[in-house]
Coordinates of C-alpha atoms and ligand atoms in Angstrom, one line a residue:
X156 CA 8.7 10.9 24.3
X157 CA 6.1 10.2 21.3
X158 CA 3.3 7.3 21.7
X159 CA 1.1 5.8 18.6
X160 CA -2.2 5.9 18.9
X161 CA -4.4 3.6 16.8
X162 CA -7.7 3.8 17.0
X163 CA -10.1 1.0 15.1
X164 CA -14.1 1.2 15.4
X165 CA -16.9 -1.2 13.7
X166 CA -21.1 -1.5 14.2
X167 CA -22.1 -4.9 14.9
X168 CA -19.4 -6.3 16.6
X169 CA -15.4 -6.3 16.0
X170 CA -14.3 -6.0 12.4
X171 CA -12.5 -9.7 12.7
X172 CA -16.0 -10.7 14.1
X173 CA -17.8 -9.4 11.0
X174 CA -18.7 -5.8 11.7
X175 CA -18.8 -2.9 9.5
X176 CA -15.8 -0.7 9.4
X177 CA -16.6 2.9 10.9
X178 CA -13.5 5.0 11.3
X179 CA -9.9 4.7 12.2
X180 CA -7.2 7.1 13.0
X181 CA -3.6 6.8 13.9
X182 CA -1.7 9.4 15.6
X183 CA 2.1 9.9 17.0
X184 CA 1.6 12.4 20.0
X185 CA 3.2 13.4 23.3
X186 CA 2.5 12.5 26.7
X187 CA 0.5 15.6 27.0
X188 CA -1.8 15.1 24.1
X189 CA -2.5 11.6 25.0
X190 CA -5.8 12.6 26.7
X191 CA -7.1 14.6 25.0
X192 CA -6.3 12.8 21.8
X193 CA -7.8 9.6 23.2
X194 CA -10.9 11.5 24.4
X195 CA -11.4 13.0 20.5
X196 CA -11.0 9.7 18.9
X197 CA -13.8 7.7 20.7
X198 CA -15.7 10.5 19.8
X199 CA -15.0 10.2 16.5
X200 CA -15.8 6.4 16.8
X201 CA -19.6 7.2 18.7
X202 CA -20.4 10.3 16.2
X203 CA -19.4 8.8 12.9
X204 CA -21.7 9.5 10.2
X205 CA -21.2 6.4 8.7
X206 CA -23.4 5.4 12.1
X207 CA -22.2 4.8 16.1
X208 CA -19.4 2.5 16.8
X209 CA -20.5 -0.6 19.1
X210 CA -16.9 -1.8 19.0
X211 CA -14.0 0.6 19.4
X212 CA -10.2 -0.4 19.5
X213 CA -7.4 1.7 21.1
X214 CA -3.7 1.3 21.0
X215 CA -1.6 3.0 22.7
X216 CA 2.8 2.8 22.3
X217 CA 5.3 4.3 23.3
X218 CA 7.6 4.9 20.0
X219 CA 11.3 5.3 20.7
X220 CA 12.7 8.8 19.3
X221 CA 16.0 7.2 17.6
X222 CA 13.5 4.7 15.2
X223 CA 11.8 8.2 13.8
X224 CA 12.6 8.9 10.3
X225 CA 10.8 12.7 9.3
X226 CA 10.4 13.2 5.8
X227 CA 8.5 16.1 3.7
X228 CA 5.3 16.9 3.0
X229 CA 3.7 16.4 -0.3
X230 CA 2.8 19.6 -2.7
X231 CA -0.8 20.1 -2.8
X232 CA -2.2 20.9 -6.1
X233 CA -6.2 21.0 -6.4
X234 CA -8.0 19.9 -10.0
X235 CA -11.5 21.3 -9.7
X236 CA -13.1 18.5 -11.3
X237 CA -17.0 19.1 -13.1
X238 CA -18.3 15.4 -12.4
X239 CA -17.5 12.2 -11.1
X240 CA -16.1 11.4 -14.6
X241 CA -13.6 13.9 -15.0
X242 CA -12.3 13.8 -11.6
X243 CA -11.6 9.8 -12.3
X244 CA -10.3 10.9 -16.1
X245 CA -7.8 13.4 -14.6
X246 CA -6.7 10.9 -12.0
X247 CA -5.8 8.2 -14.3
X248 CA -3.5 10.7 -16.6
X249 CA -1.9 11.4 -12.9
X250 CA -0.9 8.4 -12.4
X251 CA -0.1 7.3 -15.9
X252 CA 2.0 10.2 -15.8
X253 CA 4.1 8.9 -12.9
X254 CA 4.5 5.2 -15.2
X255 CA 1.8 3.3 -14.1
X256 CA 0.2 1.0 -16.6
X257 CA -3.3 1.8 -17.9
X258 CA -4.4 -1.7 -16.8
X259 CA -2.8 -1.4 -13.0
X260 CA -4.7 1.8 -13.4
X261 CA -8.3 0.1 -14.6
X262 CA -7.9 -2.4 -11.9
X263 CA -7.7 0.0 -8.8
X264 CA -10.7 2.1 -10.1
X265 CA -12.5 -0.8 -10.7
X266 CA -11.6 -2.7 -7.4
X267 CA -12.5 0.8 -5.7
X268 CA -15.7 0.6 -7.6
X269 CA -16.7 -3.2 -6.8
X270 CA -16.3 -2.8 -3.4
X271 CA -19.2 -4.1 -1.3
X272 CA -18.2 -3.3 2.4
X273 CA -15.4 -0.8 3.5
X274 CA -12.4 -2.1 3.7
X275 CA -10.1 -0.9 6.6
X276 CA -6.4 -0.5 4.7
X277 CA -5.6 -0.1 1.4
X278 CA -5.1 -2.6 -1.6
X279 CA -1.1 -3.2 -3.3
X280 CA -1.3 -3.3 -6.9
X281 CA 1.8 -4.2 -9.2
X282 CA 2.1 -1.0 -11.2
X283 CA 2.6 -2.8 -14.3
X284 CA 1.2 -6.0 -14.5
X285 CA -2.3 -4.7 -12.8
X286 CA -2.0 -7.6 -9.9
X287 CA -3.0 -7.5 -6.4
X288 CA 0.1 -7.7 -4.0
X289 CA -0.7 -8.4 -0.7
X290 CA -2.6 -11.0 0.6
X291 CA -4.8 -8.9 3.7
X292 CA -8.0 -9.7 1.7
X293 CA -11.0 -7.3 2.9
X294 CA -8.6 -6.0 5.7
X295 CA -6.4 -4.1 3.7
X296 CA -3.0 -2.8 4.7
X297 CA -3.5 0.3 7.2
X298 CA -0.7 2.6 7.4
X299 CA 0.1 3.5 10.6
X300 CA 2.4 5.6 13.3
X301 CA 2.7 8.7 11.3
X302 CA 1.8 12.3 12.2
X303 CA 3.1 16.0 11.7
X304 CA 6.3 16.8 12.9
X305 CA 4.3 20.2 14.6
X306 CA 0.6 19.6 15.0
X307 CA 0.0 23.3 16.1
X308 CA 2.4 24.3 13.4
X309 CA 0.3 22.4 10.8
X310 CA -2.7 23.2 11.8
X311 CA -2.2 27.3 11.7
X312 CA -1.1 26.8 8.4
X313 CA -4.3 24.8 7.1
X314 CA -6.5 27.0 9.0
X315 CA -4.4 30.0 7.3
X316 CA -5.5 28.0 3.8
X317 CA -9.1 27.5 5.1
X318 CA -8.5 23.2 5.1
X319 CA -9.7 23.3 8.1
X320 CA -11.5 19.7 8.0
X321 CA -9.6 16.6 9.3
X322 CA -9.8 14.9 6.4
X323 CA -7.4 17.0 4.1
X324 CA -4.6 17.2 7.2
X325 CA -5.0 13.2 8.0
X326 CA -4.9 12.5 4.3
X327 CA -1.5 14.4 3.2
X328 CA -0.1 12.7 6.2
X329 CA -0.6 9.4 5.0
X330 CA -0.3 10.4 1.7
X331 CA 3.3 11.6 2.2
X332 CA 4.1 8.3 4.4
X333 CA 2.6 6.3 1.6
X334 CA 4.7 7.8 -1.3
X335 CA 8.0 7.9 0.4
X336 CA 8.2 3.7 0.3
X337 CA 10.5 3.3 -1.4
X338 CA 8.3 1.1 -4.2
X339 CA 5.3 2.9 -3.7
X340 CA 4.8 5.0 -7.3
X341 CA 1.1 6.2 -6.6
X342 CA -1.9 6.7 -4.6
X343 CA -5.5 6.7 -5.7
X344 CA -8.0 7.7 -2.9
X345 CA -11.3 8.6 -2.2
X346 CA -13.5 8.3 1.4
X347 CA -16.0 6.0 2.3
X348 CA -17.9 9.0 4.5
X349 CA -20.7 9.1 2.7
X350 CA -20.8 13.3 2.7
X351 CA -17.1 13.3 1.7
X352 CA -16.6 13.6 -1.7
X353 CA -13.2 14.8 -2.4
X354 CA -10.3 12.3 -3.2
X355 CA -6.9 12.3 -4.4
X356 CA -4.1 11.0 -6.5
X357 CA -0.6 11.2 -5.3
X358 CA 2.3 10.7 -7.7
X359 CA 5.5 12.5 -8.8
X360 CA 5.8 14.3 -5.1
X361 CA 2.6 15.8 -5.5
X362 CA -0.9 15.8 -3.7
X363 CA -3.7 15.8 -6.7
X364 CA -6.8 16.9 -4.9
X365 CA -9.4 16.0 -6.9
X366 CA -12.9 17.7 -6.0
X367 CA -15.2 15.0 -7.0
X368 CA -14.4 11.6 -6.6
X369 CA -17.4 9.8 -5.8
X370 CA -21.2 10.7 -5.9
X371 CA -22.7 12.4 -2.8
X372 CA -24.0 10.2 -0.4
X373 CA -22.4 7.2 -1.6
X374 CA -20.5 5.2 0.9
X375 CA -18.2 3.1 -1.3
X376 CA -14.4 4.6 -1.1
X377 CA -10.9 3.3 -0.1
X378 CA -7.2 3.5 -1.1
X379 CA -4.7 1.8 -3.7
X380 CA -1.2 1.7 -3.6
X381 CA 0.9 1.5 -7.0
X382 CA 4.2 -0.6 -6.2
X383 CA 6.9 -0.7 -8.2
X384 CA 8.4 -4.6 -8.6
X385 CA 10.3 -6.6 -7.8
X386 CA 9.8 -5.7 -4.5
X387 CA 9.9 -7.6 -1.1
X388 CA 6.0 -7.3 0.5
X389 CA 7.3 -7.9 3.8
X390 CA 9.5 -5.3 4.1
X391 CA 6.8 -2.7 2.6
X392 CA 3.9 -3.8 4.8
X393 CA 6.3 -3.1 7.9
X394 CA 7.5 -0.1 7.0
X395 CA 3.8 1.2 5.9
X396 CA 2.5 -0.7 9.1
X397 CA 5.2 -0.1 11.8
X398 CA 8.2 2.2 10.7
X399 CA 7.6 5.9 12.7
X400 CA 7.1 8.9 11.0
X401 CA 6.9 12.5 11.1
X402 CA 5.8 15.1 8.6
X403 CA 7.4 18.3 8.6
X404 CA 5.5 20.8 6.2
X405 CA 8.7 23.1 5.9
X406 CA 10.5 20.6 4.1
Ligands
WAQ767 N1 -4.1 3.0 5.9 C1 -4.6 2.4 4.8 N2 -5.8 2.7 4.3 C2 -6.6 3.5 5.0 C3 -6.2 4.2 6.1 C4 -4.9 3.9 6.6 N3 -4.4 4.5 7.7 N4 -7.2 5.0 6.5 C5 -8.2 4.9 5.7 N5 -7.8 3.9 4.7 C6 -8.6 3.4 3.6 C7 -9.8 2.6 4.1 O1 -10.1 1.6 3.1 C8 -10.9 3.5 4.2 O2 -12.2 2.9 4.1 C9 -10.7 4.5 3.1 O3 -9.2 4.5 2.9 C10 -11.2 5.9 3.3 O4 -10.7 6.4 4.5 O5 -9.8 16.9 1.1 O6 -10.8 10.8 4.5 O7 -10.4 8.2 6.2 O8 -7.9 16.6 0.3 O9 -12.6 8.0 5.0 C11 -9.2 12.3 0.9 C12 -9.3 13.8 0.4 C13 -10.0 12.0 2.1 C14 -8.9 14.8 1.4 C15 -9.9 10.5 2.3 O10 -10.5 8.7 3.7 C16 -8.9 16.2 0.9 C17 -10.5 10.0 3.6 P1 -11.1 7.9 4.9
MG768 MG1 -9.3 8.7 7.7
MG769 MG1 8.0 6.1 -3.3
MG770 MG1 -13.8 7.1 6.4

């Protein structure tokens, strides 16, 4: 049996109560792991070094096996960018090269840009026309219930590759959730930690690591999604949201 874990944590009070977003993770784990899982996320939440959590949110469900779909994981490619400008230059030709418009394209960078408090999801924009799609405001959408198929598996073979930080690992899972939507065309990415300053672009089945997304230090960051229309929000929210997930890296 597999259970989500979700795990939510703000400063200065619940996020719906005006706090500041400090970390999330979602997990799909055994019955065994729950512990110990549990344990490392409120960790997480109290250690952050966007600052301590005062308000932390767990979930915990049980996810029936016949509603798991597993699907591949994205090809990692890394562009070893010289500055902040030429990591954003080579992600907009990534995604232009999966179709999306140049204004869809302008809008998510700047969006990303004009950020004034970290959002906790991601933004939809309409690959084409440049419009925002969903209506969760500074929530965002946050993908959730998704993990590696093996978690020792995957994590011998991104030690192997020397990725041994959780950002990479908790990043191609989502990134490979995110991208097999049926509408979503392309990702843009980079973190709000303000010491992590790789992002990514994910388009055309493959993982663009981009080494410098954002200056040092800087806490701004968060995720678009390029959607394809006409498409039915609903339906993509739940499956981003709620549909179960696994990631198998031999795929
Ligand atoms: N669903 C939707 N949006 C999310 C989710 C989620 N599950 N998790 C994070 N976000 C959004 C949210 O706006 C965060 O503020 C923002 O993304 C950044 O999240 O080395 O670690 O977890 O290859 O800080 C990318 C590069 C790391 C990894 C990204 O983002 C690599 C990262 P963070
Ligand atoms: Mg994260
Ligand atoms: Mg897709
Ligand atoms: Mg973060």
């Amino acid at each position: 049996m597999l259970y989500s874990i979700r795990m939510r944590s703000a400063q200065g009070g619940a996020h719906e109560h005006g706090g500041h977003h400090i970390s999330g993770a979602e997990r799909l784990i055994t019955t065994q792991d729950l512990t110990t899982i549990t344990e490392k996320l409120i960790q997480r939440a109290l250690t952050h070094e966007k600052g301590r959590a005062d308000f932390i949110r767990l979930t915990i469900e049980e996810v029936k096996p016949k509603d798991i779909i597993t699907i591949p994981m994205l090809k990692m490619e890394t562009y070893t960018a010289i500055d902040v400008s030429d990591g954003h230059k080579n992600a907009c030709e990534f995604l232009a090269n999966a179709g999306i418009s140049k204004i869809a394209i302008d809008n998510a960078i700047s969006s990303l840009l004009s950020l004034q408090e970290n959002m906790r999801g991601a933004i939809l924009i309409d690959a084409t026309t440049g419009k925002r799609l969903d209506n969760t405001g500074m929530r965002g959408i946050r993908v959730s219930r998704m993990d590696f198929k093996d978690t020792l598996q995957a994590k011998k073979h991104f030690d192997e590759l020397g990725y041994t930080d959780n950002h990479v690992q908790e990043a191609l899972v989502l990134a490979s959730k995110v991208l097999s939507a049926p509408n979503v065309v392309g990702e843009l990415c980079w973190s709000d930690d303000p010491n992590y300053i790789i992002g990514y672009v994910s388009a055309n089945n493959i993982y663009h690591r981009i080494t410098k997304m954002k200056p040092l230090h800087s806490n701004q960051g968060g995720r678009v999604f390029f959607v394809k229309t006409p498409v039915d929000i609903t339906v993509l929210q739940n499956y981003l949201e709620r549909q179960p997930v696994l990631v198998d890296i031999n795929l």
